[in-house]
PDB file of C-alpha atoms in Angstrom:
ATOM      1  CA  UNK A  38      84.293  -8.098 -15.147  1.00  0.00           C
ATOM      2  CA  UNK A  39      81.856 -10.525 -13.558  1.00  0.00           C
ATOM      3  CA  UNK A  40      77.608 -10.523 -14.967  1.00  0.00           C
ATOM      4  CA  UNK A  41      75.445  -8.309 -13.498  1.00  0.00           C
ATOM      5  CA  UNK A  42      72.527 -11.119 -12.253  1.00  0.00           C
ATOM      6  CA  UNK A  43      70.955  -8.943  -9.968  1.00  0.00           C
ATOM      7  CA  UNK A  44      68.612  -7.712 -13.771  1.00  0.00           C
ATOM      8  CA  UNK A  45      67.392 -10.800 -15.316  1.00  0.00           C
ATOM      9  CA  UNK A  46      66.627 -12.069 -11.681  1.00  0.00           C
ATOM     10  CA  UNK A  47      64.053  -9.407 -12.133  1.00  0.00           C
ATOM     11  CA  UNK A  48      62.848  -9.280 -15.907  1.00  0.00           C
ATOM     12  CA  UNK A  49      61.770 -13.172 -14.685  1.00  0.00           C
ATOM     13  CA  UNK A  50      60.364 -12.785 -11.918  1.00  0.00           C
ATOM     14  CA  UNK A  51      58.274 -10.307 -14.166  1.00  0.00           C
ATOM     15  CA  UNK A  52      57.965 -12.182 -16.269  1.00  0.00           C
ATOM     16  CA  UNK A  53      56.502 -14.519 -13.717  1.00  0.00           C
ATOM     17  CA  UNK A  54      54.427 -11.532 -11.686  1.00  0.00           C
ATOM     18  CA  UNK A  55      52.292  -9.851 -14.924  1.00  0.00           C
ATOM     19  CA  UNK A  56      51.000 -13.152 -15.955  1.00  0.00           C
ATOM     20  CA  UNK A  57      48.917 -13.631 -12.485  1.00  0.00           C
ATOM     21  CA  UNK A  58      49.040 -10.140 -12.220  1.00  0.00           C
ATOM     22  CA  UNK A  59      46.402  -9.920 -15.817  1.00  0.00           C
ATOM     23  CA  UNK A  60      44.834 -12.778 -14.731  1.00  0.00           C
ATOM     24  CA  UNK A  61      43.200 -11.498 -11.607  1.00  0.00           C
ATOM     25  CA  UNK A  62      42.418  -8.411 -13.784  1.00  0.00           C
ATOM     26  CA  UNK A  63      40.854 -10.597 -15.913  1.00  0.00           C
ATOM     27  CA  UNK A  64      38.929 -12.392 -13.058  1.00  0.00           C
ATOM     28  CA  UNK A  65      37.457  -8.950 -11.641  1.00  0.00           C
ATOM     29  CA  UNK A  66      36.645  -7.940 -15.118  1.00  0.00           C
ATOM     30  CA  UNK A  67      34.412 -11.491 -16.126  1.00  0.00           C
ATOM     31  CA  UNK A  68      33.314 -11.020 -11.900  1.00  0.00           C
ATOM     32  CA  UNK A  69      31.612  -7.196 -13.090  1.00  0.00           C
ATOM     33  CA  UNK A  70      30.404  -8.373 -15.792  1.00  0.00           C
ATOM     34  CA  UNK A  71      28.595 -10.919 -14.399  1.00  0.00           C
ATOM     35  CA  UNK A  72      27.394  -8.997 -11.076  1.00  0.00           C
ATOM     36  CA  UNK A  73      26.103  -6.615 -14.704  1.00  0.00           C
ATOM     37  CA  UNK A  74      25.194  -9.284 -15.763  1.00  0.00           C
ATOM     38  CA  UNK A  75      22.421 -10.432 -12.611  1.00  0.00           C
ATOM     39  CA  UNK A  76      21.490  -6.575 -11.463  1.00  0.00           C
ATOM     40  CA  UNK A  77      19.629  -5.828 -15.933  1.00  0.00           C
ATOM     41  CA  UNK A  78      18.140  -9.407 -14.863  1.00  0.00           C
ATOM     42  CA  UNK A  79      16.727  -8.319 -11.332  1.00  0.00           C
ATOM     43  CA  UNK A  80      15.704  -4.798 -13.018  1.00  0.00           C
ATOM     44  CA  UNK A  81      13.388  -7.103 -16.296  1.00  0.00           C
ATOM     45  CA  UNK A  82      12.232  -8.973 -13.254  1.00  0.00           C
ATOM     46  CA  UNK A  83      11.055  -5.572 -11.275  1.00  0.00           C
ATOM     47  CA  UNK A  84       9.378  -4.547 -14.552  1.00  0.00           C
ATOM     48  CA  UNK A  85       7.555  -8.244 -15.302  1.00  0.00           C
ATOM     49  CA  UNK A  86       6.501  -8.248 -11.614  1.00  0.00           C
ATOM     50  CA  UNK A  87       4.836  -4.526 -12.505  1.00  0.00           C
ATOM     51  CA  UNK A  88       3.104  -5.561 -15.605  1.00  0.00           C
ATOM     52  CA  UNK A  89       1.889  -8.660 -13.821  1.00  0.00           C
ATOM     53  CA  UNK A  90       4.338 -11.620 -15.506  1.00  0.00           C
ATOM     54  CA  UNK A  91       4.447 -13.137 -12.840  1.00  0.00           C
ATOM     55  CA  UNK A  92       5.858 -16.254 -13.431  1.00  0.00           C
ATOM     56  CA  UNK A  93       8.483 -14.841 -15.830  1.00  0.00           C
ATOM     57  CA  UNK A  94       9.993 -12.757 -12.490  1.00  0.00           C
ATOM     58  CA  UNK A  95       9.693 -15.880 -10.479  1.00  0.00           C
ATOM     59  CA  UNK A  96      12.215 -17.755 -13.167  1.00  0.00           C
ATOM     60  CA  UNK A  97      14.593 -14.723 -12.422  1.00  0.00           C
ATOM     61  CA  UNK A  98      14.979 -14.537  -9.652  1.00  0.00           C
ATOM     62  CA  UNK A  99      14.999 -17.966  -8.848  1.00  0.00           C
ATOM     63  CA  UNK A 100      18.575 -18.300 -11.168  1.00  0.00           C
ATOM     64  CA  UNK A 101      19.937 -14.246  -9.766  1.00  0.00           C
ATOM     65  CA  UNK A 102      18.942 -16.449  -6.283  1.00  0.00           C
ATOM     66  CA  UNK A 103      21.077 -18.957  -7.330  1.00  0.00           C
ATOM     67  CA  UNK A 104      23.990 -17.424  -8.296  1.00  0.00           C
ATOM     68  CA  UNK A 105      24.676 -14.693  -5.788  1.00  0.00           C
ATOM     69  CA  UNK A 106      24.154 -17.936  -3.459  1.00  0.00           C
ATOM     70  CA  UNK A 107      27.013 -19.639  -4.963  1.00  0.00           C
ATOM     71  CA  UNK A 108      28.779 -16.140  -4.847  1.00  0.00           C
ATOM     72  CA  UNK A 109      28.390 -15.266  -1.180  1.00  0.00           C
ATOM     73  CA  UNK A 110      26.421 -12.518  -1.823  1.00  0.00           C
ATOM     74  CA  UNK A 111      22.850 -12.220  -0.761  1.00  0.00           C
ATOM     75  CA  UNK A 112      22.969  -9.713   2.022  1.00  0.00           C
ATOM     76  CA  UNK A 113      25.129  -7.283  -0.743  1.00  0.00           C
ATOM     77  CA  UNK A 114      21.855  -5.179  -2.199  1.00  0.00           C
ATOM     78  CA  UNK A 115      21.714  -7.238  -5.200  1.00  0.00           C
ATOM     79  CA  UNK A 116      21.432  -9.951  -3.319  1.00  0.00           C
ATOM     80  CA  UNK A 117      18.892  -8.582  -1.380  1.00  0.00           C
ATOM     81  CA  UNK A 118      17.032  -7.125  -4.425  1.00  0.00           C
ATOM     82  CA  UNK A 119      16.679 -10.732  -6.138  1.00  0.00           C
ATOM     83  CA  UNK A 120      15.613 -11.689  -2.885  1.00  0.00           C
ATOM     84  CA  UNK A 121      12.573  -9.188  -2.306  1.00  0.00           C
ATOM     85  CA  UNK A 122      11.268 -10.451  -6.311  1.00  0.00           C
ATOM     86  CA  UNK A 123      11.277 -13.588  -5.039  1.00  0.00           C
ATOM     87  CA  UNK A 124       8.873 -12.455  -1.611  1.00  0.00           C
ATOM     88  CA  UNK A 125       7.790  -9.951  -4.867  1.00  0.00           C
ATOM     89  CA  UNK A 126       6.735 -12.866  -6.435  1.00  0.00           C
ATOM     90  CA  UNK A 127       4.689 -15.236  -3.729  1.00  0.00           C
ATOM     91  CA  UNK A 128       2.462 -12.790  -2.213  1.00  0.00           C
ATOM     92  CA  UNK A 129       1.082 -11.607  -5.633  1.00  0.00           C
ATOM     93  CA  UNK A 130       0.541 -15.206  -5.990  1.00  0.00           C
ATOM     94  CA  UNK A 131      -1.219 -15.464  -2.652  1.00  0.00           C
ATOM     95  CA  UNK A 132       1.486 -16.887   0.091  1.00  0.00           C
ATOM     96  CA  UNK A 133       1.051 -14.453   1.869  1.00  0.00           C
ATOM     97  CA  UNK A 134       2.493 -15.956   5.198  1.00  0.00           C
ATOM     98  CA  UNK A 135       5.567 -17.962   3.317  1.00  0.00           C
ATOM     99  CA  UNK A 136       5.648 -13.864   2.039  1.00  0.00           C
ATOM    100  CA  UNK A 137       5.767 -12.686   5.584  1.00  0.00           C
ATOM    101  CA  UNK A 138       8.305 -14.825   5.925  1.00  0.00           C
ATOM    102  CA  UNK A 139      10.770 -13.498   3.847  1.00  0.00           C
ATOM    103  CA  UNK A 140      10.721 -10.129   3.803  1.00  0.00           C
ATOM    104  CA  UNK A 141      11.244  -9.692   7.317  1.00  0.00           C
ATOM    105  CA  UNK A 142      14.855 -10.672   7.451  1.00  0.00           C
ATOM    106  CA  UNK A 143      14.683  -9.193   5.052  1.00  0.00           C
ATOM    107  CA  UNK A 144      12.805  -5.332   6.471  1.00  0.00           C
ATOM    108  CA  UNK A 145      15.889  -6.293   9.485  1.00  0.00           C
ATOM    109  CA  UNK A 146      18.943  -7.386   6.839  1.00  0.00           C
ATOM    110  CA  UNK A 147      18.226  -4.042   5.115  1.00  0.00           C
ATOM    111  CA  UNK A 148      18.674  -1.429   8.717  1.00  0.00           C
ATOM    112  CA  UNK A 149      21.385  -3.170   9.877  1.00  0.00           C
ATOM    113  CA  UNK A 150      23.330  -2.552   6.357  1.00  0.00           C
ATOM    114  CA  UNK A 151      21.522   1.032   6.189  1.00  0.00           C
ATOM    115  CA  UNK A 152      20.333  -0.141   2.475  1.00  0.00           C
ATOM    116  CA  UNK A 153      17.648   1.832   3.401  1.00  0.00           C
ATOM    117  CA  UNK A 154      15.403   2.021   0.014  1.00  0.00           C
ATOM    118  CA  UNK A 155      15.332  -1.227   0.262  1.00  0.00           C
ATOM    119  CA  UNK A 156      14.291  -1.607   4.342  1.00  0.00           C
ATOM    120  CA  UNK A 157      10.874   0.470   2.740  1.00  0.00           C
ATOM    121  CA  UNK A 158      10.411  -0.543   0.178  1.00  0.00           C
ATOM    122  CA  UNK A 159       9.925  -4.413   2.480  1.00  0.00           C
ATOM    123  CA  UNK A 160       8.536  -2.890   5.098  1.00  0.00           C
ATOM    124  CA  UNK A 161       5.724  -1.096   3.181  1.00  0.00           C
ATOM    125  CA  UNK A 162       4.724  -5.047   1.609  1.00  0.00           C
ATOM    126  CA  UNK A 163       5.105  -6.136   5.180  1.00  0.00           C
ATOM    127  CA  UNK A 164       2.414  -3.497   4.949  1.00  0.00           C
ATOM    128  CA  UNK A 165       0.945  -4.886   2.630  1.00  0.00           C
ATOM    129  CA  UNK A 166       0.018  -8.497   3.522  1.00  0.00           C
ATOM    130  CA  UNK A 167      -0.805  -7.685   6.631  1.00  0.00           C
ATOM    131  CA  UNK A 168      -3.684  -5.292   5.722  1.00  0.00           C
ATOM    132  CA  UNK A 169      -4.411  -9.065   3.613  1.00  0.00           C
ATOM    133  CA  UNK A 170      -4.336 -10.988   6.502  1.00  0.00           C
ATOM    134  CA  UNK A 171      -6.602  -8.995   8.754  1.00  0.00           C
ATOM    135  CA  UNK A 172      -3.367  -7.013  10.542  1.00  0.00           C
ATOM    136  CA  UNK A 173      -5.527  -3.369  10.079  1.00  0.00           C
ATOM    137  CA  UNK A 174      -2.828  -2.152  13.816  1.00  0.00           C
ATOM    138  CA  UNK A 175       0.417  -4.051  12.971  1.00  0.00           C
ATOM    139  CA  UNK A 176       0.571  -2.800   8.611  1.00  0.00           C
ATOM    140  CA  UNK A 177      -0.384   0.331  10.102  1.00  0.00           C
ATOM    141  CA  UNK A 178       2.606  -0.232  12.628  1.00  0.00           C
ATOM    142  CA  UNK A 179       4.785  -0.527   8.670  1.00  0.00           C
ATOM    143  CA  UNK A 180       3.529   2.513   7.379  1.00  0.00           C
ATOM    144  CA  UNK A 181       4.103   4.607   9.317  1.00  0.00           C
ATOM    145  CA  UNK A 182       7.843   3.000   9.752  1.00  0.00           C
ATOM    146  CA  UNK A 183       7.669   3.728   6.554  1.00  0.00           C
ATOM    147  CA  UNK A 184       7.311   7.407   6.171  1.00  0.00           C
ATOM    148  CA  UNK A 185       9.847   8.437   9.119  1.00  0.00           C
ATOM    149  CA  UNK A 186      12.040   6.626   6.283  1.00  0.00           C
ATOM    150  CA  UNK A 187      10.770   8.505   3.361  1.00  0.00           C
ATOM    151  CA  UNK A 188      11.159  10.884   4.965  1.00  0.00           C
ATOM    152  CA  UNK A 189      14.485  10.676   6.678  1.00  0.00           C
ATOM    153  CA  UNK A 190      15.975  10.216   3.719  1.00  0.00           C
ATOM    154  CA  UNK A 191      13.726  11.652   0.543  1.00  0.00           C
ATOM    155  CA  UNK A 192      12.710   9.040  -1.073  1.00  0.00           C
ATOM    156  CA  UNK A 193      10.449  10.514  -2.974  1.00  0.00           C
ATOM    157  CA  UNK A 194       9.714   7.859  -6.213  1.00  0.00           C
ATOM    158  CA  UNK A 195       8.365   5.294  -3.118  1.00  0.00           C
ATOM    159  CA  UNK A 196       6.288   7.876  -1.902  1.00  0.00           C
ATOM    160  CA  UNK A 197       4.130   7.289  -4.318  1.00  0.00           C
ATOM    161  CA  UNK A 198       3.737   3.921  -3.386  1.00  0.00           C
ATOM    162  CA  UNK A 199       3.437   4.426  -0.495  1.00  0.00           C
ATOM    163  CA  UNK A 200       0.302   6.942  -0.671  1.00  0.00           C
ATOM    164  CA  UNK A 201      -1.517   3.697  -2.606  1.00  0.00           C
ATOM    165  CA  UNK A 202      -0.949   1.978   0.246  1.00  0.00           C
ATOM    166  CA  UNK A 203      -1.546   4.607   3.171  1.00  0.00           C
ATOM    167  CA  UNK A 204      -5.199   4.666   1.334  1.00  0.00           C
ATOM    168  CA  UNK A 205      -5.897   1.510   0.756  1.00  0.00           C
ATOM    169  CA  UNK A 206      -5.287   1.278   5.194  1.00  0.00           C
ATOM    170  CA  UNK A 207      -7.876   4.196   5.313  1.00  0.00           C
ATOM    171  CA  UNK A 208     -11.004   2.765   3.139  1.00  0.00           C
ATOM    172  CA  UNK A 209     -10.420  -0.521   5.012  1.00  0.00           C
ATOM    173  CA  UNK A 210      -9.426   0.877   8.014  1.00  0.00           C
ATOM    174  CA  UNK A 211      -9.958   4.159   9.304  1.00  0.00           C
ATOM    175  CA  UNK A 212     -11.680   7.637   6.829  1.00  0.00           C
ATOM    176  CA  UNK A 213     -12.615   7.509   3.594  1.00  0.00           C
ATOM    177  CA  UNK A 214     -11.655  11.512   2.949  1.00  0.00           C
ATOM    178  CA  UNK A 215      -7.867  10.117   4.674  1.00  0.00           C
ATOM    179  CA  UNK A 216      -8.145   7.617   1.882  1.00  0.00           C
ATOM    180  CA  UNK A 217      -9.548  10.508  -1.081  1.00  0.00           C
ATOM    181  CA  UNK A 218      -6.232  12.429   0.147  1.00  0.00           C
ATOM    182  CA  UNK A 219      -3.861  10.142  -0.420  1.00  0.00           C
ATOM    183  CA  UNK A 220      -5.426   8.227  -3.228  1.00  0.00           C
ATOM    184  CA  UNK A 221      -4.637  11.653  -4.252  1.00  0.00           C
ATOM    185  CA  UNK A 222      -1.604  12.083  -3.515  1.00  0.00           C
ATOM    186  CA  UNK A 223      -0.773   8.874  -5.288  1.00  0.00           C
ATOM    187  CA  UNK A 224      -1.708  10.038  -8.431  1.00  0.00           C
ATOM    188  CA  UNK A 225      -0.113  13.303  -8.362  1.00  0.00           C
ATOM    189  CA  UNK A 226       3.076  12.014  -7.071  1.00  0.00           C
ATOM    190  CA  UNK A 227       3.762   8.976  -9.715  1.00  0.00           C
ATOM    191  CA  UNK A 228       3.081  10.667 -13.200  1.00  0.00           C
ATOM    192  CA  UNK A 229       7.292  12.160 -11.878  1.00  0.00           C
ATOM    193  CA  UNK A 230       8.710   9.106 -11.996  1.00  0.00           C
ATOM    194  CA  UNK A 231       6.749   7.354 -14.452  1.00  0.00           C
ATOM    195  CA  UNK A 232       4.662   4.493 -12.632  1.00  0.00           C
ATOM    196  CA  UNK A 233       2.435   3.587 -14.446  1.00  0.00           C
ATOM    197  CA  UNK A 234       1.438   1.750 -11.729  1.00  0.00           C
ATOM    198  CA  UNK A 235       1.378   3.717  -8.690  1.00  0.00           C
ATOM    199  CA  UNK A 236      -0.753   5.664 -10.960  1.00  0.00           C
ATOM    200  CA  UNK A 237      -3.511   3.045 -12.698  1.00  0.00           C
ATOM    201  CA  UNK A 238      -4.228   1.839  -7.949  1.00  0.00           C
ATOM    202  CA  UNK A 239      -5.041   5.273  -7.602  1.00  0.00           C
ATOM    203  CA  UNK A 240      -7.073   5.718 -10.142  1.00  0.00           C
ATOM    204  CA  UNK A 241      -9.183   2.309  -9.005  1.00  0.00           C
ATOM    205  CA  UNK A 242      -9.024   3.427  -5.322  1.00  0.00           C
ATOM    206  CA  UNK A 243     -11.372   7.067  -6.629  1.00  0.00           C
ATOM    207  CA  UNK A 244     -13.251   5.125  -8.460  1.00  0.00           C
ATOM    208  CA  UNK A 245     -14.090   2.860  -5.136  1.00  0.00           C
ATOM    209  CA  UNK A 246     -14.450   6.171  -3.337  1.00  0.00           C
ATOM    210  CA  UNK A 247     -16.032   8.391  -4.501  1.00  0.00           C
ATOM    211  CA  UNK A 248     -18.939   9.384  -3.228  1.00  0.00           C
ATOM    212  CA  UNK A 249     -21.873   6.693  -5.928  1.00  0.00           C
ATOM    213  CA  UNK A 250     -24.058   9.622  -7.480  1.00  0.00           C
ATOM    214  CA  UNK A 251     -20.267  11.121  -8.590  1.00  0.00           C
ATOM    215  CA  UNK A 252     -20.614   9.409 -12.170  1.00  0.00           C
ATOM    216  CA  UNK A 253     -19.068  10.753 -14.546  1.00  0.00           C
ATOM    217  CA  UNK A 254     -15.868  11.538 -12.092  1.00  0.00           C
ATOM    218  CA  UNK A 255     -16.119   8.042 -11.420  1.00  0.00           C
ATOM    219  CA  UNK A 256     -16.501   6.952 -14.920  1.00  0.00           C
ATOM    220  CA  UNK A 257     -13.078   8.979 -15.610  1.00  0.00           C
ATOM    221  CA  UNK A 258     -10.998   7.511 -13.400  1.00  0.00           C
ATOM    222  CA  UNK A 259     -11.553   4.007 -14.337  1.00  0.00           C
ATOM    223  CA  UNK A 260     -10.703   4.608 -17.731  1.00  0.00           C
ATOM    224  CA  UNK A 261      -7.736   6.318 -16.784  1.00  0.00           C
ATOM    225  CA  UNK A 262      -6.658   3.515 -14.638  1.00  0.00           C
ATOM    226  CA  UNK A 263      -7.975   0.761 -17.668  1.00  0.00           C
ATOM    227  CA  UNK A 264      -5.361   3.431 -20.194  1.00  0.00           C
ATOM    228  CA  UNK A 265      -2.936   2.736 -17.766  1.00  0.00           C
ATOM    229  CA  UNK A 266      -3.303  -1.144 -17.393  1.00  0.00           C
ATOM    230  CA  UNK A 267      -3.380  -1.530 -20.779  1.00  0.00           C
ATOM    231  CA  UNK A 268       0.060   0.336 -21.208  1.00  0.00           C
ATOM    232  CA  UNK A 269       1.659  -1.606 -18.682  1.00  0.00           C
ATOM    233  CA  UNK A 270       0.594  -5.104 -20.501  1.00  0.00           C
ATOM    234  CA  UNK A 271       2.945  -4.292 -23.332  1.00  0.00           C
ATOM    235  CA  UNK A 272       5.153  -2.562 -21.154  1.00  0.00           C
ATOM    236  CA  UNK A 273       8.357  -4.814 -21.429  1.00  0.00           C
ATOM    237  CA  UNK A 274      11.688  -3.315 -21.100  1.00  0.00           C
ATOM    238  CA  UNK A 275      12.031  -0.259 -19.350  1.00  0.00           C
ATOM    239  CA  UNK A 276      13.874   0.482 -15.812  1.00  0.00           C
TER     240      UNK A 276
END
C-alpha cells in the first residue's frame, strides 16, 4: 500500500512556518514595548517641563524624536507629542521664532490627522508665543480657534490653560474685568484636573489684576501661588 506523503509534508511545512510566525509576534511585541517606554519617557518629559526642568525635557524630546523618526512614526500621536515637547522647550528657552516654526506645522499636521487635542495644544502655544512677541491680533485668532476646538470636542482638561492664556491676553490687550473673569475660571477648573501650574499662574494673575488696595486678597493669591510652585519643584513622576 503506497505511503501517504501529504501528512508528513504538511507537518514539515508547519514546523518551518511556526518559528517565523512566532518571530513575527516577538518582533511586534518588542516594538510595542519600545513604544510604551517612549510614551512613558514623553509623559515624564512633559512633567519635567511643568516642573521647570527644561534641560531634562529637551533630552527626552531629542531621544524620543530620534527613535520615532527612525521608525517613521513622526506623524503618529506619539510622534507629535514628542515634537510638541521639543517646541515647548524651545519656547521656555525664549527661542520664540524657532518655536513658532516648530508649532505651526504640528498644528496643521494634527488637524489633518484629526488629533484634535494635540492641535488645540499647539494652537494655544502659538497664542502664547504671538502674545510674547507683540502680535496681539494673531494671538487672539489662535485663542478663538482653540476655544472652538475645546467647545466642539469637550476638552475640559485643556480649558484651564486656555483660560490662563485668555486672561493674560486680556490683561495686555483687552479689559481688566475680562482678564479677572478668565483668571477666576482657571482657578475654578484647574484643581479638577490637578493642574498645579495652571492654578499657580491663575493665582499670580489674580495678584496682578486685583486693585492695589486689595492688599489682603493679593497676598492670599501670592501665598497660594508660592505653595503650588514649591509643590511643582518636587513634582517629578505623575502623569
